[in-house]
Amino acid sequence: ELPCYVLGDLPEGFVQTGWQRLGPAMATADYENAAGDCLYLDYSYMQQGGGTFIDMDEGEVIETLVNGMKGYFFQEIGRASCRERV
């Protein structure tokens, strides 16, 4: 079963405003502050041999650490609303 992940260290003033399972292997959580700024966490279950498509024509890839493990932060830039993926 897909675990329920949430952002554990939100920027000051942000609260979770929604969570939705989008199928057996995908979910999304939404966060917003009083100014109307939004953060979105989309995640999906992946196993060896799985894959996903991320269009990075308008974005950048930033190396990061997640629970001490190397990861990549995919940030879209230049859209009316943005969605990021780690």
Short mmCIF file of C-alpha atoms in Angstrom, two decimals:
data_model
loop_
_atom_site.label_atom_id
_atom_site.label_comp_id
_atom_site.label_asym_id
_atom_site.label_seq_id
_atom_site.Cartn_x
_atom_site.Cartn_y
_atom_site.Cartn_z
CA GLU A 1 0.00 0.00 0.00
CA LEU A 2 1.17 3.52 -0.81
CA PRO A 3 2.40 5.29 2.36
CA CYS A 4 1.10 8.75 3.25
CA TYR A 5 4.01 11.19 2.94
CA VAL A 6 3.87 14.80 4.05
CA LEU A 7 6.41 17.63 4.07
CA GLY A 8 8.00 17.54 7.50
CA ASP A 9 9.73 20.93 7.52
CA LEU A 10 7.38 23.48 5.97
CA PRO A 11 8.39 27.10 5.47
CA GLU A 12 6.94 29.35 8.16
CA GLY A 13 3.23 30.09 7.68
CA PHE A 14 2.44 27.15 5.38
CA VAL A 15 -0.28 24.64 6.31
CA GLN A 16 -1.53 21.52 4.56
CA THR A 17 -4.74 22.29 2.66
CA GLY A 18 -5.34 19.01 0.87
CA TRP A 19 -4.31 15.40 0.34
CA GLN A 20 -5.62 13.10 -2.36
CA ARG A 21 -4.86 9.57 -3.55
CA LEU A 22 -4.77 9.64 -7.35
CA GLY A 23 -4.71 5.88 -7.83
CA PRO A 24 -3.12 2.83 -6.24
CA ALA A 25 0.41 4.20 -6.68
CA MET A 26 0.13 8.02 -6.71
CA ALA A 27 -0.88 10.75 -4.24
CA THR A 28 -0.62 14.51 -3.87
CA ALA A 29 -0.51 16.91 -0.90
CA ASP A 30 -1.13 20.67 -1.15
CA TYR A 31 0.15 23.40 1.16
CA GLU A 32 -0.62 27.13 1.25
CA ASN A 33 0.22 30.23 3.29
CA ALA A 34 -1.90 33.30 4.09
CA ALA A 35 -0.47 35.19 1.08
CA GLY A 36 -1.78 32.47 -1.27
CA ASP A 37 1.65 30.99 -2.07
CA CYS A 38 1.42 27.24 -2.72
CA LEU A 39 3.59 24.16 -2.42
CA TYR A 40 2.62 20.84 -3.99
CA LEU A 41 4.00 17.41 -3.15
CA ASP A 42 3.22 14.77 -5.77
CA TYR A 43 4.60 11.31 -5.19
CA SER A 44 4.26 7.90 -6.74
CA TYR A 45 5.38 4.41 -5.85
CA MET A 46 8.25 3.22 -8.01
CA GLN A 47 10.20 0.01 -7.98
CA GLN A 48 13.13 -1.33 -9.96
CA GLY A 49 12.39 -1.01 -13.65
CA GLY A 50 9.82 1.77 -13.10
CA GLY A 51 10.10 5.20 -14.61
CA THR A 52 8.52 8.61 -14.88
CA PHE A 53 8.62 11.50 -17.34
CA ILE A 54 9.51 15.03 -16.26
CA ASP A 55 9.58 17.81 -18.87
CA MET A 56 12.50 20.04 -17.86
CA ASP A 57 12.52 22.48 -20.80
CA GLU A 58 11.62 25.28 -18.35
CA GLY A 59 13.34 24.26 -15.15
CA GLU A 60 16.40 23.12 -13.29
CA VAL A 61 17.65 20.06 -11.42
CA ILE A 62 19.13 20.64 -7.95
CA GLU A 63 21.04 17.94 -6.01
CA THR A 64 19.74 17.50 -2.46
CA LEU A 65 19.71 15.12 0.51
CA VAL A 66 16.51 13.41 1.64
CA ASN A 67 16.87 11.60 4.97
CA GLY A 68 20.60 11.40 4.32
CA MET A 69 20.19 9.91 0.85
CA LYS A 70 21.19 11.67 -2.37
CA GLY A 71 18.23 12.95 -4.36
CA TYR A 72 17.33 15.41 -7.07
CA PHE A 73 14.88 18.31 -6.85
CA PHE A 74 13.17 19.04 -10.18
CA GLN A 75 11.91 22.63 -10.23
CA GLU A 76 9.72 24.01 -12.99
CA ILE A 77 10.21 27.71 -13.72
CA GLY A 78 8.20 30.31 -15.62
CA ARG A 79 4.63 29.02 -15.33
CA ALA A 80 1.58 30.58 -13.72
CA SER A 81 1.54 27.70 -11.25
CA CYS A 82 4.53 25.53 -10.52
CA ARG A 83 4.95 21.99 -9.35
CA GLU A 84 8.18 20.48 -8.09
CA ARG A 85 9.25 16.87 -7.66
CA VAL A 86 11.97 15.22 -5.58
#
